[in-house]
Amino acid sequence: MKIVNEKLLSSFRGVQRCWWCGLPKVCQAHHLVTKGLGGARRADVRLNLAALCIECHTAHHNGARPLTADLIAVVAARNDETIDAVVDALNTIKWGK
């Protein structure tokens, strides 16, 4: 699965409050299932994205703040979805199932 959506990514980059720490900061688009799992799995879809400030985004990629159920819950709430729906979407992206 490869979905590239620059317009959607831009909308996450424009967010002014980090979804993880809650501080008012300029954010970056963060992929919950990372692009690093393989270019063929890049998925720029709403349920796979979160707006994170550079500090939280860097901390996640350095392993200091791994993906948590809390962030999945925030993504679910912001998309008016259930946590299970987000987890199912992430598993589909990650495993192709």
PDB file of C-alpha atoms in Angstrom:
ATOM      1  CA  MET A   1       0.000   0.000   0.000  1.00  0.00           C
ATOM      2  CA  LYS A   2       1.492   3.312  -1.020  1.00  0.00           C
ATOM      3  CA  ILE A   3      -0.641   6.401  -0.589  1.00  0.00           C
ATOM      4  CA  VAL A   4       1.031   9.780  -0.896  1.00  0.00           C
ATOM      5  CA  ASN A   5      -1.143  12.802  -0.088  1.00  0.00           C
ATOM      6  CA  GLU A   6       0.811  16.046   0.210  1.00  0.00           C
ATOM      7  CA  LYS A   7      -2.343  18.112   0.761  1.00  0.00           C
ATOM      8  CA  LEU A   8      -3.311  15.975   3.772  1.00  0.00           C
ATOM      9  CA  LEU A   9       0.250  16.108   5.144  1.00  0.00           C
ATOM     10  CA  SER A  10       0.195  19.908   4.851  1.00  0.00           C
ATOM     11  CA  SER A  11      -2.973  20.066   6.921  1.00  0.00           C
ATOM     12  CA  PHE A  12      -1.200  18.208   9.756  1.00  0.00           C
ATOM     13  CA  ARG A  13       1.871  20.418   9.439  1.00  0.00           C
ATOM     14  CA  GLY A  14      -0.336  23.461   9.926  1.00  0.00           C
ATOM     15  CA  VAL A  15      -1.632  22.361  13.328  1.00  0.00           C
ATOM     16  CA  GLN A  16      -0.534  24.702  16.120  1.00  0.00           C
ATOM     17  CA  ARG A  17      -0.956  22.386  19.147  1.00  0.00           C
ATOM     18  CA  CYS A  18       0.812  19.051  19.595  1.00  0.00           C
ATOM     19  CA  TRP A  19      -1.591  16.126  19.859  1.00  0.00           C
ATOM     20  CA  TRP A  20       0.748  14.338  22.283  1.00  0.00           C
ATOM     21  CA  CYS A  21       2.075  16.897  24.765  1.00  0.00           C
ATOM     22  CA  GLY A  22      -0.706  19.418  24.179  1.00  0.00           C
ATOM     23  CA  LEU A  23       1.642  22.405  24.045  1.00  0.00           C
ATOM     24  CA  PRO A  24       1.003  25.226  21.563  1.00  0.00           C
ATOM     25  CA  LYS A  25       3.743  24.549  19.037  1.00  0.00           C
ATOM     26  CA  VAL A  26       4.055  24.232  15.281  1.00  0.00           C
ATOM     27  CA  CYS A  27       3.597  20.578  14.359  1.00  0.00           C
ATOM     28  CA  GLN A  28       4.848  18.019  11.894  1.00  0.00           C
ATOM     29  CA  ALA A  29       2.907  15.168  10.318  1.00  0.00           C
ATOM     30  CA  HIS A  30       3.759  11.932  12.132  1.00  0.00           C
ATOM     31  CA  HIS A  31       2.958   8.517  10.648  1.00  0.00           C
ATOM     32  CA  LEU A  32       1.822   6.057  13.320  1.00  0.00           C
ATOM     33  CA  VAL A  33       2.887   3.201  11.051  1.00  0.00           C
ATOM     34  CA  THR A  34       6.128   4.708   9.888  1.00  0.00           C
ATOM     35  CA  LYS A  35       7.314   5.169   6.361  1.00  0.00           C
ATOM     36  CA  GLY A  36      10.475   3.374   7.476  1.00  0.00           C
ATOM     37  CA  LEU A  37       8.672   0.036   7.383  1.00  0.00           C
ATOM     38  CA  GLY A  38       9.184   0.186   3.658  1.00  0.00           C
ATOM     39  CA  GLY A  39       8.346   2.640   0.929  1.00  0.00           C
ATOM     40  CA  ALA A  40       5.617   0.373  -0.352  1.00  0.00           C
ATOM     41  CA  ARG A  41       3.792   0.798   2.966  1.00  0.00           C
ATOM     42  CA  ARG A  42       3.825   4.598   3.126  1.00  0.00           C
ATOM     43  CA  ALA A  43       0.269   5.568   3.917  1.00  0.00           C
ATOM     44  CA  ASP A  44      -0.651   9.230   4.095  1.00  0.00           C
ATOM     45  CA  VAL A  45      -4.173   8.570   5.366  1.00  0.00           C
ATOM     46  CA  ARG A  46      -5.928  10.407   8.187  1.00  0.00           C
ATOM     47  CA  LEU A  47      -6.021   7.413  10.581  1.00  0.00           C
ATOM     48  CA  ASN A  48      -2.263   6.927  10.208  1.00  0.00           C
ATOM     49  CA  LEU A  49      -1.317  10.528  10.940  1.00  0.00           C
ATOM     50  CA  ALA A  50      -0.917  12.678  14.031  1.00  0.00           C
ATOM     51  CA  ALA A  51       0.237  16.256  14.451  1.00  0.00           C
ATOM     52  CA  LEU A  52       3.284  16.254  16.737  1.00  0.00           C
ATOM     53  CA  CYS A  53       5.613  19.074  17.721  1.00  0.00           C
ATOM     54  CA  ILE A  54       9.225  18.574  16.732  1.00  0.00           C
ATOM     55  CA  GLU A  55      10.230  17.614  20.286  1.00  0.00           C
ATOM     56  CA  CYS A  56       7.601  14.841  20.573  1.00  0.00           C
ATOM     57  CA  HIS A  57       8.187  13.710  16.983  1.00  0.00           C
ATOM     58  CA  THR A  58      11.945  13.460  17.546  1.00  0.00           C
ATOM     59  CA  ALA A  59      11.473  11.734  20.921  1.00  0.00           C
ATOM     60  CA  HIS A  60       9.247   9.131  19.287  1.00  0.00           C
ATOM     61  CA  HIS A  61      11.718   8.385  16.510  1.00  0.00           C
ATOM     62  CA  ASN A  62      14.585   8.208  19.020  1.00  0.00           C
ATOM     63  CA  GLY A  63      12.640   5.632  21.046  1.00  0.00           C
ATOM     64  CA  ALA A  64      12.125   7.897  24.055  1.00  0.00           C
ATOM     65  CA  ARG A  65       8.341   8.089  23.527  1.00  0.00           C
ATOM     66  CA  PRO A  66       7.101   4.947  21.788  1.00  0.00           C
ATOM     67  CA  LEU A  67       3.656   4.756  20.244  1.00  0.00           C
ATOM     68  CA  THR A  68       1.130   4.433  23.010  1.00  0.00           C
ATOM     69  CA  ALA A  69      -2.535   3.663  23.335  1.00  0.00           C
ATOM     70  CA  ASP A  70      -2.956   7.293  24.401  1.00  0.00           C
ATOM     71  CA  LEU A  71      -1.860   8.596  21.007  1.00  0.00           C
ATOM     72  CA  ILE A  72      -4.067   6.063  19.222  1.00  0.00           C
ATOM     73  CA  ALA A  73      -6.970   7.243  21.395  1.00  0.00           C
ATOM     74  CA  VAL A  74      -6.273  10.872  20.427  1.00  0.00           C
ATOM     75  CA  VAL A  75      -6.206   9.944  16.728  1.00  0.00           C
ATOM     76  CA  ALA A  76      -9.478   8.038  17.149  1.00  0.00           C
ATOM     77  CA  ALA A  77     -11.189  10.938  18.914  1.00  0.00           C
ATOM     78  CA  ARG A  78      -9.951  13.520  16.393  1.00  0.00           C
ATOM     79  CA  ASN A  79     -11.298  11.400  13.545  1.00  0.00           C
ATOM     80  CA  ASP A  80     -14.573  10.467  15.278  1.00  0.00           C
ATOM     81  CA  GLU A  81     -13.601   6.781  15.129  1.00  0.00           C
ATOM     82  CA  THR A  82     -13.297   4.020  17.669  1.00  0.00           C
ATOM     83  CA  ILE A  83      -9.907   2.937  18.960  1.00  0.00           C
ATOM     84  CA  ASP A  84     -10.546  -0.477  17.408  1.00  0.00           C
ATOM     85  CA  ALA A  85     -11.145   1.131  13.996  1.00  0.00           C
ATOM     86  CA  VAL A  86      -7.827   2.969  14.209  1.00  0.00           C
ATOM     87  CA  VAL A  87      -5.972  -0.166  15.333  1.00  0.00           C
ATOM     88  CA  ASP A  88      -7.555  -2.142  12.473  1.00  0.00           C
ATOM     89  CA  ALA A  89      -6.506   0.550   9.974  1.00  0.00           C
ATOM     90  CA  LEU A  90      -2.951   0.584  11.352  1.00  0.00           C
ATOM     91  CA  ASN A  91      -2.733  -3.211  11.159  1.00  0.00           C
ATOM     92  CA  THR A  92      -3.948  -3.093   7.560  1.00  0.00           C
ATOM     93  CA  ILE A  93      -1.227  -0.582   6.720  1.00  0.00           C
ATOM     94  CA  LYS A  94       1.462  -2.442   8.651  1.00  0.00           C
ATOM     95  CA  TRP A  95       0.644  -6.007   7.651  1.00  0.00           C
ATOM     96  CA  GLY A  96      -1.436  -5.563   4.508  1.00  0.00           C
ATOM     97  CA  LYS A  97      -4.325  -7.477   6.070  1.00  0.00           C
TER      98      LYS A  97
END
